[in-house]
Amino acid sequence: MGRSTFLLITCLVIAPVVNAKQLAITFDDAPRAANGYFDGSTRANTLIENLSKNKVGRVAFFSNTQSLDKQGLSRMRLYDEAGHLIGNHTHSHPNFLDTDLPTYQEDFLKAHQLLKQFNNFQPYFRFPYLREGETLEKRDGMRTLLQKNEYKNAYITLNNYDWYIEVLFQKALKEGKSVDLQRLSNMYIDVLMESIEYYDEMAIKYLGRSPKHVLLLHETDISALFIGDLAQRLRQDGWEIIPPKEAYQDPVAEYQLNQPIKYNPGRIGEIALGKGQKKELWHYTLNEDYLEKRFQQEVLLLSDN
Ligand SMILES: [Zn+2]
């Protein structure tokens, strides 16, 4: 066997290891209401510190500009100054299903005007609730407006209900329950990893490869508390964390479903739907009752009754 053949075979054998699973981390609804475990600036500082301590480079914050009061603005400045990407998530987080196109477009443009001030603002748009318009007129109306403003659709590929774990955490605190943060971290990470692996397997099934993924998270206290734990677990499980701009260079960015849809499971779910999968486009962890049960059992250690 010649040397080049040997090298070729060696490369083929190690290829799956070299081709690490990759994802970018993104936080929606920034600056999100903060009046529970942390105040707003403590949340922001904790999140930034935990990202940097764990050597997570650039992440993205998709902002609702109606929350840019004095406190909200200073929080967004902290993310901006830390070098993270700032993107558009509309002014007031409208639900596109019950908002007409002109109103929705106006809300998007209002946010654009307010976000331009940030050094790390980039023209990426994350649709609230991932809803991109349930009629051709609405969907194409937004596509045209995004194009005109040189925006990219900041789709996600890895869907989950992290926001509902935050709801359960804050509710338990308000009710005076003691919440063990280590157990909460474990549950949060296990739930996220289950849905991450699910959507990656779905991608491999329909694309034949693991794309550069985009993880949806929200700007919450649990994100601030546990993002470092999550980064460590991701790496343990073979994931590499990449900047959002790099993730959006994956060919799945170009994918477009023919027909408009009401509810969007994320880009991998859309691709599966386009190839005929009708069920289980949302992983079973994306369910309030399911998460509440796990929270009671795994965090509060209440028995099942
Ligand atoms: Zn949102």
XYZ file of C-alpha atoms and ligand atoms in Angstrom:
306
model
C 0.000 0.000 0.000
C 1.454 3.348 -1.048
C 1.868 6.207 1.364
C -0.919 8.295 -0.205
C -3.389 5.387 -0.029
C -2.475 4.900 3.607
C -3.075 8.618 4.302
C -6.387 8.533 2.474
C -7.607 5.568 4.489
C -6.429 7.195 7.725
C -8.372 10.355 6.865
C -11.539 8.415 6.085
C -11.319 6.512 9.347
C -10.830 9.606 11.521
C -13.260 11.808 9.551
C -16.221 11.424 11.965
C -14.057 12.627 14.853
C -12.684 15.607 12.903
C -16.198 16.538 11.793
C -17.210 17.681 15.280
C -20.794 18.558 15.995
C -21.048 22.335 15.974
C -23.551 24.821 17.340
C -23.909 28.530 18.000
C -25.642 29.869 21.121
C -28.351 32.533 20.841
C -30.509 34.266 23.458
C -33.945 35.684 22.635
C -36.062 38.413 24.236
C -33.107 40.422 25.544
C -33.413 42.317 27.815
C -36.038 40.017 29.323
C -37.922 40.956 32.524
C -35.730 40.407 35.582
C -37.377 40.606 38.960
C -36.855 37.211 40.557
C -33.557 35.523 41.409
C -31.359 38.210 39.816
C -31.930 41.852 38.987
C -31.209 42.780 35.379
C -27.634 43.943 35.687
C -26.636 40.996 37.905
C -28.135 38.641 35.315
C -26.210 40.315 32.496
C -22.925 40.389 34.383
C -23.297 36.774 35.516
C -24.112 35.610 31.988
C -21.172 37.486 30.466
C -18.802 36.212 33.155
C -19.923 32.586 32.812
C -19.551 32.753 29.033
C -16.053 34.156 29.257
C -14.922 31.873 32.129
C -15.902 28.904 29.986
C -14.253 30.297 26.857
C -17.475 30.543 24.894
C -16.694 33.183 22.268
C -19.341 35.199 20.513
C -23.028 34.454 21.153
C -26.068 36.386 19.893
C -28.701 38.409 21.744
C -31.949 39.032 19.870
C -33.514 42.127 21.330
C -37.062 43.384 21.835
C -36.515 47.117 21.840
C -39.679 47.950 23.804
C -37.693 46.741 26.831
C -34.919 49.290 26.278
C -35.738 51.514 29.243
C -32.744 52.902 31.153
C -32.019 49.599 32.869
C -32.687 47.474 29.794
C -30.497 49.678 27.652
C -27.576 49.416 30.056
C -27.952 45.638 30.051
C -27.845 45.509 26.237
C -24.769 47.762 26.322
C -23.027 45.216 28.552
C -23.670 42.444 25.997
C -22.605 44.750 23.179
C -19.397 45.806 24.939
C -18.594 42.149 25.692
C -18.479 41.661 21.904
C -21.647 39.641 21.412
C -23.817 39.924 18.324
C -26.946 42.060 18.765
C -29.857 41.130 16.482
C -33.455 42.193 15.851
C -36.377 40.330 17.521
C -38.963 43.119 16.793
C -39.927 46.026 19.016
C -42.856 44.489 20.901
C -42.667 40.718 20.233
C -45.887 40.483 18.178
C -47.455 37.148 17.342
C -47.482 37.131 13.524
C -50.584 34.882 13.563
C -52.721 37.720 14.920
C -50.841 40.712 13.461
C -51.321 42.104 9.960
C -48.330 42.558 7.672
C -48.014 46.389 7.794
C -48.191 46.431 11.620
C -45.628 43.640 11.850
C -43.291 45.356 9.397
C -43.521 48.618 11.295
C -42.607 46.817 14.518
C -39.568 45.264 12.851
C -38.423 48.641 11.469
C -38.878 50.362 14.819
C -36.563 47.817 16.419
C -34.065 48.269 13.585
C -33.854 52.026 14.246
C -33.174 51.468 17.952
C -30.656 48.662 17.501
C -28.414 50.467 15.005
C -26.748 52.271 17.912
C -24.951 49.133 19.092
C -21.437 48.509 17.759
C -22.062 44.804 17.408
C -25.489 45.113 15.842
C -25.789 42.837 12.800
C -28.799 42.601 10.463
C -30.147 39.241 11.628
C -33.865 38.873 12.350
C -35.299 36.277 14.738
C -39.071 35.914 14.251
C -40.916 35.921 17.622
C -42.314 32.407 18.303
C -40.444 31.477 15.068
C -43.667 32.378 13.209
C -42.777 33.649 9.744
C -46.258 34.302 8.330
C -49.052 31.783 7.776
C -50.140 33.199 4.393
C -48.081 33.731 1.245
C -48.776 37.450 1.425
C -47.431 37.797 4.981
C -44.522 35.401 4.577
C -43.319 36.921 1.318
C -43.981 40.433 2.591
C -41.497 39.893 5.408
C -39.023 38.104 3.143
C -39.046 41.105 0.794
C -38.632 43.579 3.644
C -35.737 41.600 5.138
C -34.034 41.489 1.753
C -34.555 45.203 1.175
C -32.874 45.950 4.505
C -30.112 43.405 3.851
C -31.238 41.243 6.739
C -30.821 37.513 7.144
C -33.405 35.239 8.734
C -31.899 34.188 12.075
C -33.607 30.787 12.108
C -32.882 28.230 14.816
C -32.250 24.522 14.390
C -32.269 23.377 18.040
C -35.627 24.059 19.676
C -36.494 23.681 23.375
C -38.595 25.211 26.158
C -35.797 26.661 28.318
C -38.120 29.628 29.015
C -40.570 27.343 30.786
C -37.912 25.931 33.113
C -37.245 29.574 34.037
C -40.984 30.049 34.745
C -40.974 26.985 37.049
C -37.827 28.192 38.844
C -39.144 31.730 39.477
C -42.551 30.389 40.561
C -40.967 28.029 43.097
C -38.922 30.917 44.522
C -42.025 33.139 44.801
C -43.801 30.341 46.672
C -40.922 30.274 49.155
C -39.660 26.854 48.096
C -35.985 26.155 48.402
C -34.486 25.314 45.026
C -31.261 23.334 44.908
C -29.297 25.000 42.113
C -27.181 21.940 41.399
C -30.265 19.812 40.821
C -31.803 22.581 38.708
C -28.637 22.784 36.617
C -28.694 19.011 36.078
C -32.308 19.029 34.959
C -31.835 22.062 32.689
C -28.829 20.499 30.983
C -30.341 17.017 30.642
C -33.508 18.435 29.079
C -31.529 20.618 26.670
C -29.150 17.824 25.657
C -32.082 15.486 24.945
C -33.648 17.936 22.496
C -30.269 18.899 20.977
C -29.443 15.275 20.189
C -32.989 14.730 18.888
C -32.761 17.533 16.330
C -29.239 16.547 15.356
C -30.428 13.001 14.635
C -33.347 14.429 12.646
C -30.835 16.489 10.636
C -28.682 13.457 9.934
C -31.780 11.537 8.854
C -32.924 14.162 6.356
C -29.679 15.917 5.356
C -27.269 13.063 5.738
C -25.030 15.251 7.889
C -24.856 17.279 11.076
C -25.199 20.935 10.019
C -23.785 23.944 11.833
C -26.596 24.294 14.362
C -28.198 27.301 16.060
C -29.363 26.755 19.642
C -32.359 28.767 20.854
C -32.133 29.980 24.449
C -33.638 32.979 26.241
C -32.015 35.735 28.253
C -33.041 34.394 31.666
C -31.633 33.779 35.131
C -31.171 30.058 34.426
C -29.189 30.903 31.288
C -26.965 33.210 33.345
C -26.560 30.628 36.112
C -25.958 27.529 34.020
C -24.538 28.529 30.634
C -21.054 27.495 31.798
C -22.317 24.071 32.932
C -24.058 23.687 29.581
C -20.904 24.635 27.635
C -18.912 22.028 29.571
C -21.487 19.314 28.979
C -21.705 20.156 25.265
C -17.942 19.781 24.906
C -17.948 16.535 26.904
C -20.509 15.203 24.438
C -18.397 16.160 21.424
C -19.875 19.550 20.530
C -17.895 22.583 19.463
C -19.354 26.032 20.145
C -19.015 28.348 17.141
C -19.962 32.024 16.545
C -23.504 32.666 15.240
C -22.279 34.227 11.997
C -20.361 31.076 11.188
C -23.408 28.888 11.915
C -25.542 30.959 9.537
C -23.162 30.110 6.686
C -24.423 26.541 6.661
C -26.379 25.619 3.487
C -29.523 25.024 5.609
C -29.694 28.856 5.739
C -30.901 28.770 2.123
C -33.677 26.245 2.745
C -37.222 27.476 2.129
C -40.412 25.480 2.499
C -42.784 25.861 -0.447
C -45.918 26.359 1.607
C -46.308 28.862 4.443
C -46.880 27.281 7.869
C -48.626 28.468 11.043
C -46.303 26.992 13.650
C -42.600 26.534 13.036
C -40.593 23.826 14.811
C -37.243 25.285 13.687
C -35.241 24.799 10.507
C -34.539 21.072 10.909
C -38.210 20.461 11.668
C -39.124 22.446 8.532
C -36.792 20.308 6.448
C -38.311 17.135 7.932
C -41.806 18.488 7.234
C -40.798 19.280 3.652
C -39.703 15.661 3.271
C -43.007 14.340 4.535
C -42.546 13.914 8.306
C -45.758 15.069 9.974
C -45.367 14.002 13.593
C -42.826 14.697 16.328
C -41.426 17.822 14.733
C -41.407 19.193 18.272
C -39.411 17.070 20.709
C -41.404 15.737 23.673
C -39.453 17.960 26.079
C -41.179 20.968 24.444
C -44.193 20.593 26.706
C -45.137 22.546 29.842
C -46.765 19.626 31.728
C -43.843 17.340 31.004
C -41.318 19.919 32.254
C -43.369 20.691 35.361
C -43.420 17.020 36.291
C -39.670 16.677 35.824
C -39.080 19.880 37.796
C -41.128 18.546 40.712
C -39.414 15.174 40.673
C -35.826 16.106 39.866
C -35.479 19.578 41.402
C -38.032 19.806 44.214
C -37.826 16.044 44.891
C -41.614 15.760 45.246
C -43.014 12.296 44.693
C -45.414 11.688 41.834
C -48.978 12.079 43.159
Zn -39.011 35.755 21.676
